[in-house]
Coordinates of C-alpha atoms in Angstrom, one line a residue:
M1 CA -62.5 -51.6 58.7
E2 CA -59.6 -51.2 56.2
P3 CA -59.8 -48.1 54.0
F4 CA -60.6 -50.1 50.8
W5 CA -63.6 -51.9 52.3
E6 CA -64.8 -48.8 54.1
R7 CA -64.6 -46.7 50.9
V8 CA -66.3 -49.3 48.7
S9 CA -69.1 -49.9 51.2
T10 CA -69.7 -46.2 51.8
Q11 CA -69.9 -45.2 48.2
A12 CA -72.1 -48.1 47.2
M13 CA -74.5 -47.7 50.2
S14 CA -74.9 -44.0 49.4
G15 CA -76.2 -44.9 45.9
E16 CA -73.3 -43.2 44.2
G17 CA -71.3 -46.3 43.3
I18 CA -67.6 -47.0 43.2
G19 CA -65.3 -45.6 40.6
W20 CA -62.8 -47.0 38.1
E21 CA -59.9 -47.9 40.3
D22 CA -62.0 -49.6 43.0
A23 CA -64.0 -51.5 40.4
L24 CA -60.8 -52.8 38.9
A25 CA -59.6 -53.7 42.4
V26 CA -62.8 -55.7 43.0
L27 CA -62.2 -57.8 39.9
S28 CA -58.6 -58.6 41.0
L29 CA -59.5 -59.6 44.6
G30 CA -58.1 -62.9 45.7
N31 CA -60.2 -65.9 46.6
D32 CA -59.4 -65.2 50.2
S33 CA -61.4 -62.0 50.0
L34 CA -64.5 -63.5 48.5
W35 CA -66.6 -63.7 51.6
R36 CA -65.7 -60.2 52.7
L37 CA -66.8 -59.0 49.2
L38 CA -70.1 -60.9 49.4
D39 CA -70.8 -59.5 52.8
V40 CA -70.6 -56.0 51.3
T41 CA -72.6 -56.7 48.1
E42 CA -75.4 -58.5 49.9
S43 CA -75.7 -55.5 52.3
V44 CA -75.9 -53.2 49.2
R45 CA -78.5 -55.4 47.5
R46 CA -80.7 -55.5 50.6
R47 CA -80.3 -51.8 51.1
F48 CA -81.7 -51.0 47.7
K49 CA -83.8 -54.0 46.6
G50 CA -84.5 -56.1 49.8
D51 CA -85.1 -59.8 49.5
G52 CA -87.4 -59.8 46.5
I53 CA -86.1 -61.4 43.3
R54 CA -87.3 -60.6 39.8
L55 CA -88.0 -63.7 37.6
C56 CA -88.3 -63.1 33.9
S57 CA -88.6 -65.4 30.9
I58 CA -88.2 -65.0 27.2
V59 CA -89.5 -66.4 23.9
N60 CA -87.2 -66.6 20.9
A61 CA -89.9 -65.2 18.7
K62 CA -87.8 -64.9 15.5
S63 CA -84.8 -67.2 15.2
G64 CA -81.6 -67.0 13.1
L65 CA -81.6 -65.1 9.8
C66 CA -79.6 -62.3 11.4
S67 CA -77.5 -59.9 9.3
E68 CA -75.1 -59.1 12.1
D69 CA -71.8 -60.9 12.7
C70 CA -71.6 -60.9 16.6
S71 CA -69.0 -63.5 17.4
F72 CA -70.7 -65.0 20.4
C73 CA -74.1 -65.5 18.8
A74 CA -75.4 -68.7 17.3
Q75 CA -77.9 -66.8 15.2
S76 CA -75.4 -64.5 13.5
R77 CA -74.4 -64.7 9.9
R78 CA -70.9 -65.9 10.9
S79 CA -72.3 -68.8 12.8
A80 CA -72.4 -72.4 11.5
A81 CA -74.3 -73.6 14.6
G82 CA -77.3 -75.8 13.8
V83 CA -79.9 -73.5 15.3
E84 CA -83.5 -73.5 14.2
K85 CA -84.4 -70.7 11.8
Y86 CA -87.9 -69.3 11.5
P87 CA -89.8 -66.1 10.9
L88 CA -91.7 -64.2 13.5
L89 CA -94.1 -66.4 15.5
S90 CA -97.9 -65.8 15.3
G91 CA -99.5 -63.8 18.0
E92 CA -101.2 -67.0 19.4
E93 CA -97.8 -68.8 19.6
I94 CA -96.3 -65.9 21.5
F95 CA -99.2 -65.8 23.9
R96 CA -98.9 -69.5 24.6
E97 CA -95.2 -69.1 25.4
A98 CA -96.1 -66.2 27.8
A99 CA -98.7 -68.4 29.5
A100 CA -96.1 -71.2 30.0
A101 CA -93.7 -68.6 31.4
K102 CA -96.2 -67.5 34.0
E103 CA -96.6 -71.2 35.0
R104 CA -92.9 -71.3 35.6
G105 CA -93.1 -68.4 38.0
A106 CA -92.0 -65.6 35.7
R107 CA -93.5 -62.2 36.3
E108 CA -92.0 -60.5 33.3
F109 CA -92.0 -61.9 29.7
S110 CA -89.8 -60.7 26.9
I111 CA -90.4 -61.1 23.2
V112 CA -87.1 -61.4 21.4
A113 CA -86.5 -61.3 17.7
S114 CA -83.2 -61.7 15.9
G115 CA -81.9 -59.0 13.6
L116 CA -80.5 -55.5 13.7
A117 CA -83.9 -53.9 13.8
M118 CA -87.6 -54.7 13.3
R119 CA -88.6 -52.4 10.5
N120 CA -91.6 -54.4 9.2
R121 CA -94.8 -52.6 10.3
E122 CA -96.9 -55.8 10.2
E123 CA -94.4 -57.6 12.5
L124 CA -94.3 -54.6 14.9
T125 CA -98.1 -54.6 15.0
R126 CA -98.1 -58.3 15.7
V127 CA -95.8 -57.8 18.6
G128 CA -97.9 -54.9 19.9
D129 CA -101.1 -57.0 19.8
A130 CA -99.3 -59.8 21.7
V131 CA -98.1 -57.3 24.3
D132 CA -101.6 -56.0 24.8
R133 CA -103.0 -59.5 25.2
I134 CA -100.3 -60.7 27.5
R135 CA -100.7 -57.7 29.8
T136 CA -104.5 -57.9 29.7
E137 CA -105.1 -61.6 30.0
L138 CA -102.1 -62.8 31.9
G139 CA -101.1 -59.8 34.0
L140 CA -97.4 -60.2 33.1
E141 CA -95.1 -57.2 32.7
T142 CA -93.9 -57.2 29.1
C143 CA -90.5 -56.5 27.5
V144 CA -89.3 -56.6 23.9
S145 CA -85.8 -57.1 22.4
L146 CA -86.2 -56.1 18.8
G147 CA -82.9 -54.5 17.9
T148 CA -82.5 -50.8 17.3
L149 CA -86.0 -49.5 17.6
S150 CA -86.8 -46.0 16.5
P151 CA -88.3 -43.6 19.1
S152 CA -91.7 -43.8 17.3
D153 CA -91.7 -47.6 17.4
V154 CA -91.0 -47.5 21.2
E155 CA -93.8 -45.0 21.7
Y156 CA -96.2 -47.3 19.7
L157 CA -95.3 -50.3 21.8
L158 CA -95.6 -48.3 25.1
S159 CA -99.1 -47.3 23.9
R160 CA -100.0 -51.0 23.7
G161 CA -99.0 -51.6 27.3
L162 CA -95.3 -52.4 27.0
R163 CA -93.1 -51.7 30.1
S164 CA -89.6 -52.5 29.2
V165 CA -87.2 -52.3 26.2
H166 CA -84.2 -54.5 26.2
H167 CA -81.1 -53.6 24.2
N168 CA -77.6 -54.8 25.2
L169 CA -74.4 -52.9 24.6
E170 CA -72.7 -56.4 25.0
T171 CA -69.3 -55.2 26.0
S172 CA -67.2 -52.0 26.2
R173 CA -66.9 -49.5 23.4
S174 CA -63.2 -50.3 23.2
F175 CA -63.7 -54.1 22.8
F176 CA -66.8 -54.0 20.6
P177 CA -65.0 -54.0 17.2
K178 CA -63.5 -57.4 18.1
V179 CA -67.0 -58.7 18.7
C180 CA -69.1 -57.2 15.9
T181 CA -68.2 -55.3 12.7
T182 CA -71.6 -54.9 11.0
H183 CA -72.8 -52.0 13.1
D184 CA -71.3 -49.3 15.2
Y185 CA -71.4 -49.2 19.0
E186 CA -73.0 -45.8 18.9
E187 CA -76.0 -47.2 17.2
D188 CA -76.6 -49.4 20.3
V189 CA -76.0 -46.4 22.6
A190 CA -78.5 -44.3 20.5
A191 CA -81.1 -47.1 20.8
V192 CA -80.8 -47.1 24.6
R193 CA -81.1 -43.4 24.8
A194 CA -84.1 -43.4 22.5
A195 CA -85.9 -46.0 24.7
K196 CA -85.1 -43.9 27.8
A197 CA -86.3 -40.7 26.2
A198 CA -89.6 -42.4 25.2
G199 CA -90.3 -43.3 28.8
A200 CA -89.5 -47.1 28.7
W201 CA -87.9 -49.0 31.5
V202 CA -84.6 -49.9 29.9
C203 CA -82.9 -53.2 30.3
C204 CA -79.3 -53.0 29.1
G205 CA -76.2 -55.0 29.9
G206 CA -73.8 -57.4 28.2
I207 CA -72.0 -60.7 28.0
F208 CA -68.8 -61.6 29.7
G209 CA -66.1 -64.1 28.8
L210 CA -65.6 -63.0 25.2
G211 CA -61.9 -62.3 25.7
E212 CA -62.4 -58.9 27.1
S213 CA -60.1 -57.4 29.8
P214 CA -61.0 -56.4 33.3
E215 CA -60.8 -52.8 32.0
D216 CA -63.4 -53.6 29.4
R217 CA -65.7 -55.0 32.1
V218 CA -65.4 -51.8 34.2
E219 CA -65.8 -49.6 31.1
L220 CA -69.1 -51.3 30.3
A221 CA -70.3 -51.0 33.9
L222 CA -69.6 -47.3 34.0
S223 CA -71.2 -46.7 30.6
L224 CA -74.4 -48.4 31.9
R225 CA -74.3 -46.0 34.9
E226 CA -73.8 -43.0 32.7
L227 CA -76.7 -44.0 30.5
G228 CA -78.9 -44.5 33.6
V229 CA -80.3 -47.8 32.6
D230 CA -82.9 -49.4 34.9
S231 CA -81.9 -53.0 34.7
I232 CA -78.6 -54.7 33.9
P233 CA -78.9 -58.2 32.4
V234 CA -75.7 -60.2 32.9
N235 CA -74.8 -63.0 30.5
F236 CA -71.8 -65.3 30.6
L237 CA -70.5 -66.9 27.4
N238 CA -71.8 -70.4 26.8
P239 CA -69.7 -71.1 23.7
V240 CA -71.9 -72.8 21.1
P241 CA -70.2 -75.1 18.6
G242 CA -70.2 -73.5 15.2
T243 CA -69.7 -69.9 16.5
P244 CA -66.4 -68.1 16.2
L245 CA -66.0 -68.3 20.0
E246 CA -66.5 -72.1 20.1
G247 CA -64.3 -73.6 22.8
R248 CA -63.6 -70.4 24.6
R249 CA -64.0 -70.8 28.4
D250 CA -62.3 -67.9 30.2
L251 CA -64.4 -67.6 33.4
S252 CA -64.3 -69.5 36.6
P253 CA -67.4 -69.5 39.0
I254 CA -65.6 -67.0 41.2
D255 CA -64.7 -64.8 38.3
C256 CA -68.5 -64.6 37.6
L257 CA -69.2 -63.7 41.2
R258 CA -66.6 -60.9 41.1
I259 CA -68.2 -59.5 37.9
I260 CA -71.7 -59.5 39.4
A261 CA -70.2 -57.9 42.6
M262 CA -68.5 -55.2 40.5
L263 CA -71.7 -54.4 38.7
R264 CA -73.6 -54.2 42.0
L265 CA -71.0 -51.8 43.5
T266 CA -70.8 -49.5 40.5
N267 CA -74.6 -49.5 39.9
P268 CA -75.9 -50.0 43.5
A269 CA -79.6 -49.0 42.9
R270 CA -80.1 -50.9 39.6
E271 CA -81.6 -54.3 39.0
I272 CA -79.0 -56.9 38.1
I273 CA -80.5 -59.9 36.4
V274 CA -78.3 -62.9 35.8
C275 CA -79.3 -64.6 32.6
G276 CA -77.7 -66.8 29.9
G277 CA -74.7 -69.0 30.7
R278 CA -75.2 -69.0 34.5
E279 CA -75.6 -72.8 34.8
V280 CA -72.4 -73.6 32.9
N281 CA -70.3 -70.8 34.4
L282 CA -71.4 -70.5 38.0
R283 CA -72.1 -74.2 38.3
D284 CA -72.5 -75.2 42.0
L285 CA -72.0 -71.5 43.0
Q286 CA -75.3 -70.3 41.4
A287 CA -76.9 -69.6 44.7
L288 CA -74.1 -67.1 45.6
M289 CA -75.1 -64.8 42.7
F290 CA -77.6 -63.2 45.0
A291 CA -75.1 -62.5 47.7
A292 CA -72.9 -61.1 45.0
G293 CA -75.6 -58.6 44.2
A294 CA -78.0 -60.1 41.7
T295 CA -81.6 -59.1 42.2
G296 CA -83.1 -61.3 39.5
T297 CA -82.6 -64.2 37.1
M298 CA -84.1 -65.7 34.0
V299 CA -86.1 -68.9 34.3
G300 CA -86.6 -71.4 31.6
N301 CA -84.7 -71.6 28.3
Y302 CA -82.6 -68.9 26.7
L303 CA -82.5 -68.0 23.0
T304 CA -80.7 -71.0 21.6
T305 CA -79.5 -72.9 24.7
T306 CA -81.5 -74.6 27.5
G307 CA -81.8 -73.4 31.1
R308 CA -82.6 -75.6 34.0
P309 CA -86.0 -76.6 35.4
A310 CA -87.8 -73.6 36.9
E311 CA -88.7 -75.6 40.0
D312 CA -85.0 -75.9 40.8
D313 CA -84.7 -72.1 40.7
L314 CA -87.8 -71.6 42.8
R315 CA -86.5 -74.1 45.4
M316 CA -83.2 -72.3 45.4
L317 CA -84.9 -69.0 46.3
R318 CA -86.9 -70.7 49.1
D319 CA -83.8 -72.3 50.5
L320 CA -82.1 -68.8 50.6
G321 CA -85.1 -67.1 52.2
L322 CA -85.7 -65.0 49.1
T323 CA -89.0 -64.4 47.5
P324 CA -90.1 -63.8 43.9
R325 CA -91.2 -60.2 43.3

């Protein structure tokens, strides 16, 4: 085995993960090396996570009306996209969405609300009540994505039965000012650390295809490793008309596979969940995301864009010999 492949395989299989230079090299591999790369990443995925695949689903529980200016987001204040805007759903509406997610095969359900932070106590209590009911009556693992929650808010939600807190860094610290100017990167880092300190399972990743460099992608991957996040959601830009990034399409399907592979090799023992934008970016290569190292995916619709039918994803797993966890 050539030194590069031997080193990458050994460091990933040990659980340590590859470093900066090798991660950059993975992103620059030619198409002729793709199958060699997937052989390594599938072995690493099987070593740490086996053949069980996590299926999660979300509800856009509070849409639009966001004060932030994130360039990729159809709900941001910079966006002229025609997305629906509404306040926080009722507890009954959230529960119905969770029940529908369970029918789609999801085993984890996330309540997502737009905005920098949920500071309204009545809203937070409504989410807590919904978490308790979803866990008790449906048996689903629950997650929330409510912005920069305070440690006491995380502790409250954990007391209601919450398992996971989602809060993306989105991109590298270096590139972030080109993506968002209305809050500082360190606020997001602090929110992740607070959720970890409170004892939550932390789901934290980013979105690729914003115009970031390969170095930015590696910087994000290594930042996630340093923070010790438990799960890494991977999104690929699906440029929505009316957003500042309308029309940007930087990624090929093989680019996406290289990104997933780099994340698997830098964070070998973590969950890697492929979420928004997979249909339009991976296209006919979607099934290869698991060989590249993905251990889960999102079923159903995303926040403001549609996914594909859940039965198609379940059939894909069966065809690959993989099973929902």
